[in-house]
CSV table of N, CA, C and O in Angstrom, one decimal:
chain,number,residue,atom,x,y,z
A,927,GLN,N,-17.0,-5.1,10.9
A,927,GLN,CA,-16.0,-4.4,11.0
A,927,GLN,C,-15.0,-4.7,10.0
A,927,GLN,O,-14.8,-5.9,9.5
A,928,VAL,N,-14.3,-4.0,9.2
A,928,VAL,CA,-13.2,-4.3,8.2
A,928,VAL,C,-11.9,-4.0,8.9
A,928,VAL,O,-11.7,-3.1,9.6
A,929,GLN,N,-11.0,-4.7,8.6
A,929,GLN,CA,-9.6,-4.9,9.0
A,929,GLN,C,-8.9,-5.0,7.6
A,929,GLN,O,-9.1,-5.5,6.6
A,930,LEU,N,-7.7,-4.0,7.6
A,930,LEU,CA,-6.7,-4.2,6.6
A,930,LEU,C,-5.3,-4.6,7.2
A,930,LEU,O,-4.9,-4.0,8.2
A,931,VAL,N,-4.8,-5.8,6.6
A,931,VAL,CA,-3.8,-6.5,7.1
A,931,VAL,C,-2.6,-6.3,6.0
A,931,VAL,O,-2.7,-7.1,5.1
A,932,GLU,N,-1.6,-5.9,6.5
A,932,GLU,CA,-0.4,-5.8,5.7
A,932,GLU,C,0.7,-6.8,5.7
A,932,GLU,O,0.6,-7.4,7.0
A,933,SER,N,1.3,-7.3,4.9
A,933,SER,CA,2.4,-8.3,5.0
A,933,SER,C,3.6,-8.0,4.0
A,933,SER,O,3.3,-7.2,2.9
A,934,GLY,N,4.9,-8.7,4.1
A,934,GLY,CA,5.7,-8.5,3.2
A,934,GLY,C,6.9,-7.6,3.3
A,934,GLY,O,7.7,-7.6,2.8
A,935,GLY,N,6.9,-6.8,4.5
A,935,GLY,CA,8.1,-6.0,4.9
A,935,GLY,C,9.2,-6.7,5.3
A,935,GLY,O,9.3,-7.7,5.5
A,936,GLY,N,10.2,-6.0,5.4
A,936,GLY,CA,11.4,-6.6,5.9
A,936,GLY,C,12.9,-5.9,5.6
A,936,GLY,O,12.6,-4.5,5.1
A,937,LEU,N,13.8,-6.5,5.6
A,937,LEU,CA,14.9,-6.0,5.1
A,937,LEU,C,15.4,-6.3,3.6
A,937,LEU,O,15.4,-7.6,3.3
A,938,VAL,N,15.9,-5.4,2.9
A,938,VAL,CA,16.3,-5.8,1.4
A,938,VAL,C,17.4,-4.8,1.2
A,938,VAL,O,17.6,-3.7,1.7
A,939,GLN,N,18.4,-5.4,0.3
A,939,GLN,CA,19.6,-4.4,-0.2
A,939,GLN,C,19.1,-3.7,-1.3
A,939,GLN,O,18.2,-4.0,-1.9
A,940,ALA,N,19.7,-2.6,-1.3
A,940,ALA,CA,19.7,-1.6,-2.4
A,940,ALA,C,19.7,-2.2,-3.7
A,940,ALA,O,20.7,-3.1,-3.8
A,941,GLY,N,18.8,-2.0,-4.8
A,941,GLY,CA,18.7,-2.6,-6.0
A,941,GLY,C,18.0,-3.7,-6.1
A,941,GLY,O,17.5,-4.4,-7.1
A,942,GLY,N,17.5,-4.2,-4.8
A,942,GLY,CA,16.6,-5.5,-4.9
A,942,GLY,C,15.3,-5.4,-4.9
A,942,GLY,O,14.8,-4.1,-5.3
A,943,SER,N,14.3,-6.3,-4.7
A,943,SER,CA,12.8,-6.3,-4.8
A,943,SER,C,12.0,-6.8,-3.5
A,943,SER,O,12.8,-7.4,-2.7
A,944,MET,N,10.9,-6.2,-3.4
A,944,MET,CA,10.2,-6.6,-2.3
A,944,MET,C,8.8,-6.5,-2.6
A,944,MET,O,8.3,-5.5,-3.5
A,945,ARG,N,7.8,-7.3,-2.2
A,945,ARG,CA,6.6,-7.2,-2.5
A,945,ARG,C,5.7,-7.1,-1.2
A,945,ARG,O,5.8,-7.9,-0.4
A,946,LEU,N,4.8,-6.0,-1.1
A,946,LEU,CA,3.9,-5.7,0.2
A,946,LEU,C,2.6,-6.1,-0.5
A,946,LEU,O,1.9,-6.0,-1.4
A,947,SER,N,1.7,-6.8,0.7
A,947,SER,CA,0.3,-7.2,0.5
A,947,SER,C,-0.5,-6.5,1.4
A,947,SER,O,0.0,-6.2,2.6
A,948,CYS,N,-1.7,-6.0,1.0
A,948,CYS,CA,-2.7,-5.6,1.8
A,948,CYS,C,-3.9,-6.2,1.7
A,948,CYS,O,-4.5,-6.1,0.5
A,949,THR,N,-4.4,-7.1,2.8
A,949,THR,CA,-5.7,-7.5,2.5
A,949,THR,C,-6.8,-7.2,3.4
A,949,THR,O,-6.7,-7.0,4.6
A,950,ALA,N,-7.9,-7.0,3.0
A,950,ALA,CA,-9.0,-6.4,3.6
A,950,ALA,C,-9.9,-7.6,3.9
A,950,ALA,O,-10.2,-8.6,3.2
A,951,SER,N,-10.3,-7.6,5.2
A,951,SER,CA,-11.0,-8.7,5.7
A,951,SER,C,-12.3,-8.1,6.4
A,951,SER,O,-12.3,-7.1,6.9
A,952,GLY,N,-13.5,-8.9,6.6
A,952,GLY,CA,-14.7,-8.5,7.3
A,952,GLY,C,-15.8,-8.9,6.4
A,952,GLY,O,-15.6,-9.9,5.5
A,953,ARG,N,-16.9,-8.4,6.6
A,953,ARG,CA,-18.2,-8.9,5.9
A,953,ARG,C,-19.0,-7.7,5.3
A,953,ARG,O,-18.9,-6.4,6.0
A,954,GLY,N,-19.4,-7.7,4.4
A,954,GLY,CA,-20.5,-6.9,3.7
A,954,GLY,C,-19.8,-5.4,3.1
A,954,GLY,O,-20.5,-4.5,3.1
A,955,PHE,N,-18.4,-5.6,2.7
A,955,PHE,CA,-18.0,-4.3,1.9
A,955,PHE,C,-17.9,-4.5,0.5
A,955,PHE,O,-17.9,-5.7,-0.1
A,956,GLY,N,-18.1,-3.3,-0.1
A,956,GLY,CA,-18.2,-3.4,-1.5
A,956,GLY,C,-16.9,-2.9,-2.2
A,956,GLY,O,-15.7,-3.1,-1.4
A,957,ALA,N,-17.0,-2.4,-3.5
A,957,ALA,CA,-15.8,-2.2,-4.1
A,957,ALA,C,-15.1,-0.9,-3.4
A,957,ALA,O,-15.6,0.0,-2.9
A,958,PHE,N,-13.7,-1.1,-3.5
A,958,PHE,CA,-12.8,0.2,-2.9
A,958,PHE,C,-11.6,0.4,-3.6
A,958,PHE,O,-11.1,-0.7,-4.1
A,959,ALA,N,-11.2,1.5,-3.5
A,959,ALA,CA,-9.8,1.9,-4.0
A,959,ALA,C,-9.0,1.8,-3.1
A,959,ALA,O,-9.4,1.6,-1.8
A,960,MET,N,-7.7,1.6,-3.1
A,960,MET,CA,-6.6,1.6,-2.2
A,960,MET,C,-5.4,2.5,-2.4
A,960,MET,O,-5.3,2.7,-3.6
A,961,VAL,N,-5.0,2.9,-1.2
A,961,VAL,CA,-3.7,3.9,-1.5
A,961,VAL,C,-2.8,3.2,-0.5
A,961,VAL,O,-2.9,2.5,0.5
A,962,TRP,N,-1.4,3.2,-1.0
A,962,TRP,CA,-0.2,3.0,-0.2
A,962,TRP,C,0.4,4.4,0.2
A,962,TRP,O,0.6,5.3,-0.6
A,963,PHE,N,0.8,4.4,1.5
A,963,PHE,CA,1.5,5.6,1.8
A,963,PHE,C,2.7,5.0,2.6
A,963,PHE,O,2.9,3.8,3.0
A,964,ARG,N,3.6,5.9,2.9
A,964,ARG,CA,4.9,5.6,3.6
A,964,ARG,C,5.5,6.7,4.5
A,964,ARG,O,4.9,7.8,4.2
A,965,GLN,N,5.9,6.3,5.6
A,965,GLN,CA,6.3,7.6,6.5
A,965,GLN,C,7.8,7.0,6.8
A,965,GLN,O,7.9,6.0,7.7
A,966,ALA,N,8.9,8.1,6.5
A,966,ALA,CA,10.1,7.9,7.1
A,966,ALA,C,10.2,8.5,8.5
A,966,ALA,O,9.5,9.4,8.7
A,967,PRO,N,11.4,8.0,9.2
A,967,PRO,CA,11.5,8.7,10.5
A,967,PRO,C,11.7,10.2,10.3
A,967,PRO,O,12.5,10.7,9.4
A,968,GLY,N,11.1,11.0,11.1
A,968,GLY,CA,11.1,12.4,11.0
A,968,GLY,C,10.6,13.2,9.9
A,968,GLY,O,10.8,14.3,9.5
A,969,LYS,N,10.0,12.3,8.8
A,969,LYS,CA,9.2,13.0,7.9
A,969,LYS,C,7.8,12.9,7.8
A,969,LYS,O,7.3,11.8,8.5
A,970,GLU,N,7.1,13.5,6.9
A,970,GLU,CA,5.7,13.3,7.0
A,970,GLU,C,5.1,12.2,6.1
A,970,GLU,O,6.0,11.6,5.4
A,971,ARG,N,4.1,11.7,6.3
A,971,ARG,CA,3.7,10.6,5.6
A,971,ARG,C,3.4,10.9,4.1
A,971,ARG,O,2.8,12.0,3.7
A,972,GLU,N,3.8,10.1,3.1
A,972,GLU,CA,3.9,10.4,1.8
A,972,GLU,C,3.0,9.5,1.1
A,972,GLU,O,3.0,8.1,1.3
A,973,LEU,N,2.2,9.8,0.2
A,973,LEU,CA,1.3,9.1,-0.5
A,973,LEU,C,2.3,8.5,-1.8
A,973,LEU,O,3.0,9.0,-2.3
A,974,VAL,N,2.2,7.0,-1.9
A,974,VAL,CA,3.1,6.2,-2.7
A,974,VAL,C,2.4,6.0,-4.2
A,974,VAL,O,3.1,6.2,-5.2
A,975,ALA,N,1.4,5.3,-3.9
A,975,ALA,CA,0.7,4.8,-5.0
A,975,ALA,C,-0.8,4.5,-4.7
A,975,ALA,O,-1.4,4.4,-3.6
A,976,ALA,N,-1.5,4.6,-5.8
A,976,ALA,CA,-3.1,4.3,-5.6
A,976,ALA,C,-3.7,3.6,-6.9
A,976,ALA,O,-3.1,3.8,-7.9
A,977,ILE,N,-4.7,2.6,-6.5
A,977,ILE,CA,-5.3,2.1,-7.5
A,977,ILE,C,-6.8,2.1,-7.4
A,977,ILE,O,-7.3,2.0,-6.2
A,978,SER,N,-7.6,2.2,-8.4
A,978,SER,CA,-9.0,2.1,-8.3
A,978,SER,C,-9.5,0.6,-8.3
A,978,SER,O,-8.7,-0.2,-8.5
A,979,TYR,N,-10.7,0.3,-8.0
A,979,TYR,CA,-11.2,-1.0,-7.9
A,979,TYR,C,-11.1,-1.7,-9.3
A,979,TYR,O,-10.6,-3.0,-9.1
A,980,SER,N,-11.3,-1.1,-10.2
A,980,SER,CA,-11.1,-1.8,-11.5
A,980,SER,C,-9.8,-1.9,-12.1
A,980,SER,O,-9.5,-2.5,-13.0
A,981,SER,N,-8.7,-1.2,-11.5
A,981,SER,CA,-7.4,-1.1,-11.9
A,981,SER,C,-7.2,-0.3,-13.1
A,981,SER,O,-6.1,-0.2,-13.6
A,982,GLY,N,-8.2,0.3,-13.5
A,982,GLY,CA,-8.3,1.3,-14.5
A,982,GLY,C,-7.7,2.7,-14.3
A,982,GLY,O,-7.3,3.3,-15.3
A,983,SER,N,-7.6,2.9,-12.9
A,983,SER,CA,-6.9,4.2,-12.6
A,983,SER,C,-5.9,3.9,-11.6
A,983,SER,O,-6.0,3.4,-10.5
A,984,ILE,N,-4.6,4.3,-11.9
A,984,ILE,CA,-3.5,4.0,-11.1
A,984,ILE,C,-2.6,5.3,-11.0
A,984,ILE,O,-2.4,6.0,-12.1
A,985,TYR,N,-2.0,5.5,-10.0
A,985,TYR,CA,-1.3,6.8,-9.5
A,985,TYR,C,0.0,6.3,-8.9
A,985,TYR,O,0.0,5.4,-8.0
A,986,TYR,N,1.2,6.9,-9.4
A,986,TYR,CA,2.5,7.0,-8.4
A,986,TYR,C,3.1,8.3,-8.2
A,986,TYR,O,2.8,9.2,-9.0
A,987,ALA,N,3.5,8.3,-7.0
A,987,ALA,CA,4.4,9.5,-6.8
A,987,ALA,C,5.6,9.4,-7.7
A,987,ALA,O,6.1,8.4,-8.1
A,988,ASP,N,6.1,10.7,-8.0
A,988,ASP,CA,7.5,10.7,-8.8
A,988,ASP,C,8.4,10.0,-8.2
A,988,ASP,O,9.2,9.4,-9.0
A,989,SER,N,8.7,9.9,-6.9
A,989,SER,CA,9.7,9.3,-6.3
A,989,SER,C,9.8,7.8,-6.5
A,989,SER,O,10.8,7.1,-6.4
A,990,VAL,N,8.7,7.1,-7.0
A,990,VAL,CA,8.8,5.6,-7.1
A,990,VAL,C,8.2,5.1,-8.7
A,990,VAL,O,8.3,4.1,-8.7
A,991,LYS,N,8.0,6.1,-9.3
A,991,LYS,CA,7.4,6.0,-10.7
A,991,LYS,C,8.5,5.3,-11.6
A,991,LYS,O,9.7,5.7,-11.4
A,992,GLY,N,8.0,4.2,-12.2
A,992,GLY,CA,9.2,3.3,-12.9
A,992,GLY,C,9.8,2.2,-12.2
A,992,GLY,O,10.4,1.3,-12.7
A,993,ARG,N,9.7,2.1,-11.0
A,993,ARG,CA,10.3,1.3,-10.0
A,993,ARG,C,9.4,0.6,-9.2
A,993,ARG,O,9.3,-0.7,-9.2
A,994,PHE,N,8.1,1.1,-8.6
A,994,PHE,CA,7.1,0.5,-8.2
A,994,PHE,C,5.8,0.0,-9.0
A,994,PHE,O,5.5,0.9,-9.7
A,995,THR,N,5.1,-0.9,-8.7
A,995,THR,CA,4.1,-1.4,-9.5
A,995,THR,C,2.9,-1.8,-8.5
A,995,THR,O,3.0,-2.6,-7.4
A,996,ILE,N,1.7,-0.9,-8.5
A,996,ILE,CA,0.6,-1.5,-7.6
A,996,ILE,C,-0.4,-2.4,-8.4
A,996,ILE,O,-0.6,-1.9,-9.6
A,997,SER,N,-0.8,-3.2,-7.9
A,997,SER,CA,-1.8,-4.3,-8.5
A,997,SER,C,-2.8,-4.7,-7.5
A,997,SER,O,-2.5,-4.7,-6.2
A,998,ARG,N,-4.0,-5.4,-8.0
A,998,ARG,CA,-5.0,-6.0,-7.1
A,998,ARG,C,-5.5,-7.4,-7.5
A,998,ARG,O,-5.5,-7.4,-8.9
A,999,ASP,N,-5.9,-8.0,-6.5
A,999,ASP,CA,-6.8,-9.3,-6.9
A,999,ASP,C,-8.1,-9.2,-6.2
A,999,ASP,O,-7.9,-9.4,-4.9
A,1000,ASN,N,-9.1,-8.7,-6.7
A,1000,ASN,CA,-10.3,-8.5,-6.2
A,1000,ASN,C,-10.8,-9.6,-5.6
A,1000,ASN,O,-11.6,-9.6,-4.8
A,1001,ALA,N,-10.7,-10.9,-6.1
A,1001,ALA,CA,-11.1,-12.1,-5.8
A,1001,ALA,C,-10.5,-12.3,-4.3
A,1001,ALA,O,-11.3,-13.1,-3.4
A,1002,LYS,N,-9.3,-11.8,-3.9
A,1002,LYS,CA,-8.7,-12.1,-2.7
A,1002,LYS,C,-8.9,-10.9,-1.8
A,1002,LYS,O,-8.1,-10.9,-0.9
A,1003,ASN,N,-9.4,-9.8,-2.5
A,1003,ASN,CA,-9.5,-8.5,-1.6
A,1003,ASN,C,-8.0,-8.0,-1.3
A,1003,ASN,O,-8.0,-7.5,0.0
A,1004,THR,N,-7.1,-8.2,-2.0
A,1004,THR,CA,-5.8,-7.8,-1.7
A,1004,THR,C,-5.1,-7.1,-2.7
A,1004,THR,O,-5.5,-7.1,-4.2
A,1005,VAL,N,-4.4,-5.9,-2.3
A,1005,VAL,CA,-3.8,-5.1,-3.3
A,1005,VAL,C,-2.2,-5.3,-2.9
A,1005,VAL,O,-1.8,-5.6,-1.6
A,1006,TYR,N,-1.4,-5.3,-3.9
A,1006,TYR,CA,0.1,-5.4,-3.8
A,1006,TYR,C,0.7,-4.2,-4.2
A,1006,TYR,O,0.3,-3.4,-5.0
A,1007,LEU,N,2.2,-4.2,-3.7
A,1007,LEU,CA,2.9,-3.0,-4.0
A,1007,LEU,C,4.3,-3.8,-4.3
A,1007,LEU,O,4.9,-4.2,-3.3
A,1008,GLN,N,4.5,-3.9,-5.6
A,1008,GLN,CA,5.8,-4.5,-6.0
A,1008,GLN,C,6.8,-3.5,-6.0
A,1008,GLN,O,6.6,-2.4,-6.9
A,1009,MET,N,7.9,-3.5,-5.3
A,1009,MET,CA,9.1,-2.5,-5.1
A,1009,MET,C,10.0,-3.2,-6.0
A,1009,MET,O,10.8,-4.1,-5.3
A,1010,ASN,N,10.7,-2.5,-6.9
A,1010,ASN,CA,11.8,-3.0,-7.6
A,1010,ASN,C,12.8,-2.0,-7.6
A,1010,ASN,O,12.7,-0.7,-7.5
A,1011,SER,N,14.1,-2.3,-7.7
A,1011,SER,CA,15.2,-1.1,-7.6
A,1011,SER,C,15.2,-0.4,-6.6
A,1011,SER,O,15.4,0.9,-6.6
A,1012,VAL,N,15.0,-1.0,-5.4
A,1012,VAL,CA,14.8,0.0,-4.1
A,1012,VAL,C,16.1,0.6,-3.6
A,1012,VAL,O,17.3,0.5,-4.1
A,1013,LYS,N,15.9,1.6,-3.2
A,1013,LYS,CA,16.7,2.8,-2.7
A,1013,LYS,C,16.7,2.9,-1.2
A,1013,LYS,O,15.6,2.7,-0.7
A,1014,PRO,N,17.8,3.2,-0.7
A,1014,PRO,CA,17.9,3.5,0.9
A,1014,PRO,C,16.8,4.5,1.4
A,1014,PRO,O,16.3,4.4,2.5
A,1015,GLU,N,16.5,5.6,0.4
A,1015,GLU,CA,15.6,6.4,0.7
A,1015,GLU,C,14.0,6.0,0.5
A,1015,GLU,O,13.1,6.6,1.0
A,1016,ASP,N,14.0,4.6,0.2
A,1016,ASP,CA,12.5,3.9,0.2
A,1016,ASP,C,12.5,3.4,1.6
A,1016,ASP,O,11.2,2.8,2.0
A,1017,THR,N,13.3,3.3,2.6
A,1017,THR,CA,13.2,3.0,4.0
A,1017,THR,C,12.1,4.0,4.6
A,1017,THR,O,12.3,5.0,4.6
A,1018,ALA,N,11.1,2.9,5.1
A,1018,ALA,CA,9.9,3.8,5.9
A,1018,ALA,C,8.9,2.6,6.4
A,1018,ALA,O,9.2,1.4,6.2
A,1019,VAL,N,8.1,3.0,7.1
A,1019,VAL,CA,6.8,2.0,7.2
A,1019,VAL,C,5.8,2.5,6.2
A,1019,VAL,O,5.3,3.7,6.2
A,1020,TYR,N,5.3,1.3,5.7
A,1020,TYR,CA,4.4,1.3,4.6
A,1020,TYR,C,3.0,1.3,5.1
A,1020,TYR,O,2.8,0.0,6.0
A,1021,TYR,N,2.0,1.8,5.0
A,1021,TYR,CA,0.6,1.7,5.2
A,1021,TYR,C,-0.3,1.6,4.1
A,1021,TYR,O,-0.1,2.4,3.1
A,1022,CYS,N,-1.3,0.9,4.2
A,1022,CYS,CA,-2.4,0.8,3.2
A,1022,CYS,C,-3.6,1.4,3.7
A,1022,CYS,O,-3.6,1.6,5.0
A,1023,ASN,N,-4.1,2.1,3.0
A,1023,ASN,CA,-5.5,2.8,3.5
A,1023,ASN,C,-6.6,2.9,2.3
A,1023,ASN,O,-6.2,2.7,1.1
A,1024,ALA,N,-7.7,2.8,2.8
A,1024,ALA,CA,-9.0,2.6,1.9
A,1024,ALA,C,-10.2,3.1,2.5
A,1024,ALA,O,-10.4,3.1,3.7
A,1025,ASN,N,-11.1,3.8,1.9
A,1025,ASN,CA,-12.3,4.2,2.4
A,1025,ASN,C,-13.2,2.9,1.7
A,1025,ASN,O,-13.3,2.7,0.6
A,1026,ILE,N,-13.9,2.5,2.8
A,1026,ILE,CA,-14.7,1.1,2.4
A,1026,ILE,C,-16.1,1.4,2.9
A,1026,ILE,O,-16.3,1.9,4.1
A,1027,ARG,N,-17.0,1.0,2.2
A,1027,ARG,CA,-18.5,1.2,2.7
A,1027,ARG,C,-18.9,-0.3,3.1
A,1027,ARG,O,-18.9,-1.4,2.4
A,1028,THR,N,-19.5,-0.3,4.4
A,1028,THR,CA,-20.3,-1.3,4.9
A,1028,THR,C,-21.8,-0.7,4.9
A,1028,THR,O,-22.5,-0.5,3.9
A,1029,SER,N,-22.2,-0.3,6.2
A,1029,SER,CA,-23.1,0.3,6.5
A,1029,SER,C,-23.3,1.8,6.4
A,1029,SER,O,-24.2,2.5,5.8
A,1030,ALA,N,-21.9,2.3,6.2
A,1030,ALA,CA,-21.4,3.6,5.8
A,1030,ALA,C,-19.9,3.7,5.4
A,1030,ALA,O,-19.4,2.6,5.7
A,1031,TRP,N,-19.7,4.7,4.8
A,1031,TRP,CA,-18.3,4.8,4.5
A,1031,TRP,C,-17.6,5.3,5.5
A,1031,TRP,O,-17.8,5.9,6.5
A,1032,SER,N,-16.3,4.4,5.9
A,1032,SER,CA,-15.4,4.6,6.8
A,1032,SER,C,-14.0,4.6,6.3
A,1032,SER,O,-13.7,3.9,5.2
A,1033,ASN,N,-12.9,5.3,6.8
A,1033,ASN,CA,-11.5,5.2,6.3
A,1033,ASN,C,-10.9,4.4,7.2
A,1033,ASN,O,-10.9,4.3,8.5
A,1034,TYR,N,-9.9,3.4,6.7
A,1034,TYR,CA,-9.4,2.2,7.3
A,1034,TYR,C,-7.8,2.4,7.0
A,1034,TYR,O,-7.4,2.6,5.8
A,1035,TRP,N,-7.1,2.0,7.9
A,1035,TRP,CA,-5.6,2.1,7.8
A,1035,TRP,C,-5.2,0.5,8.3
A,1035,TRP,O,-5.4,0.0,9.1
A,1036,GLY,N,-4.2,0.1,7.5
A,1036,GLY,CA,-3.5,-1.1,8.0
A,1036,GLY,C,-2.6,-0.6,9.1
A,1036,GLY,O,-2.3,0.4,9.7
A,1037,GLN,N,-1.9,-1.8,9.7
A,1037,GLN,CA,-1.0,-1.6,10.8
A,1037,GLN,C,0.2,-1.1,10.5
A,1037,GLN,O,0.9,-0.6,11.4
A,1038,GLY,N,0.8,-1.1,9.3
A,1038,GLY,CA,2.0,-0.6,8.8
A,1038,GLY,C,2.9,-1.9,8.8
A,1038,GLY,O,2.9,-2.7,9.6
A,1039,THR,N,3.9,-1.8,7.8
A,1039,THR,CA,5.1,-2.7,7.8
A,1039,THR,C,6.2,-2.1,7.4
A,1039,THR,O,6.3,-1.2,6.6
A,1040,GLN,N,7.3,-2.4,8.1
A,1040,GLN,CA,8.6,-1.7,8.1
A,1040,GLN,C,9.2,-2.0,6.8
A,1040,GLN,O,9.6,-3.4,6.7
A,1041,VAL,N,9.7,-1.3,6.1
A,1041,VAL,CA,10.7,-1.8,4.9
A,1041,VAL,C,12.2,-1.0,5.2
A,1041,VAL,O,12.0,0.3,5.3
A,1042,THR,N,13.1,-1.8,5.3
A,1042,THR,CA,14.4,-1.1,5.4
A,1042,THR,C,15.2,-1.8,4.3
A,1042,THR,O,15.4,-2.9,4.1
A,1043,VAL,N,15.8,-0.7,3.6
A,1043,VAL,CA,16.7,-0.8,2.6
A,1043,VAL,C,18.3,-0.6,2.9
A,1043,VAL,O,18.4,0.6,3.3
A,1044,SER,N,19.0,-1.4,2.9
A,1044,SER,CA,20.4,-1.1,3.3
A,1044,SER,C,21.2,-0.9,2.1
A,1044,SER,O,21.0,-1.3,0.8
A,1045,SER,N,22.2,-0.2,2.2
A,1045,SER,CA,23.0,0.4,1.2
A,1045,SER,C,24.2,-0.5,1.1
A,1045,SER,O,24.5,-1.3,1.8
């Protein structure tokens, strides 16, 4: 069984920075791409950023482009989301998500981490 565990959320002032982490744990899984989503109260879940296993393909939503950076350390099975110049509208629960193959492909979600940006 694979688990995605997020960390790094909390309260940050507008204009500040915060780094989120998502670590995959378990046994017998191979390479995987990772996606960060977020969901603000009363809004639909939004794709924020995505990264391939090799880091050769990276995607950002227009709303975070130039402010957020996604990266990964495959030796640690960890993906990071560096959030700079945060805005109040970045306030949301952030989730990591991945399709990971063990005996078969399955989709996994992290538990979510709250990010609150104060103005």
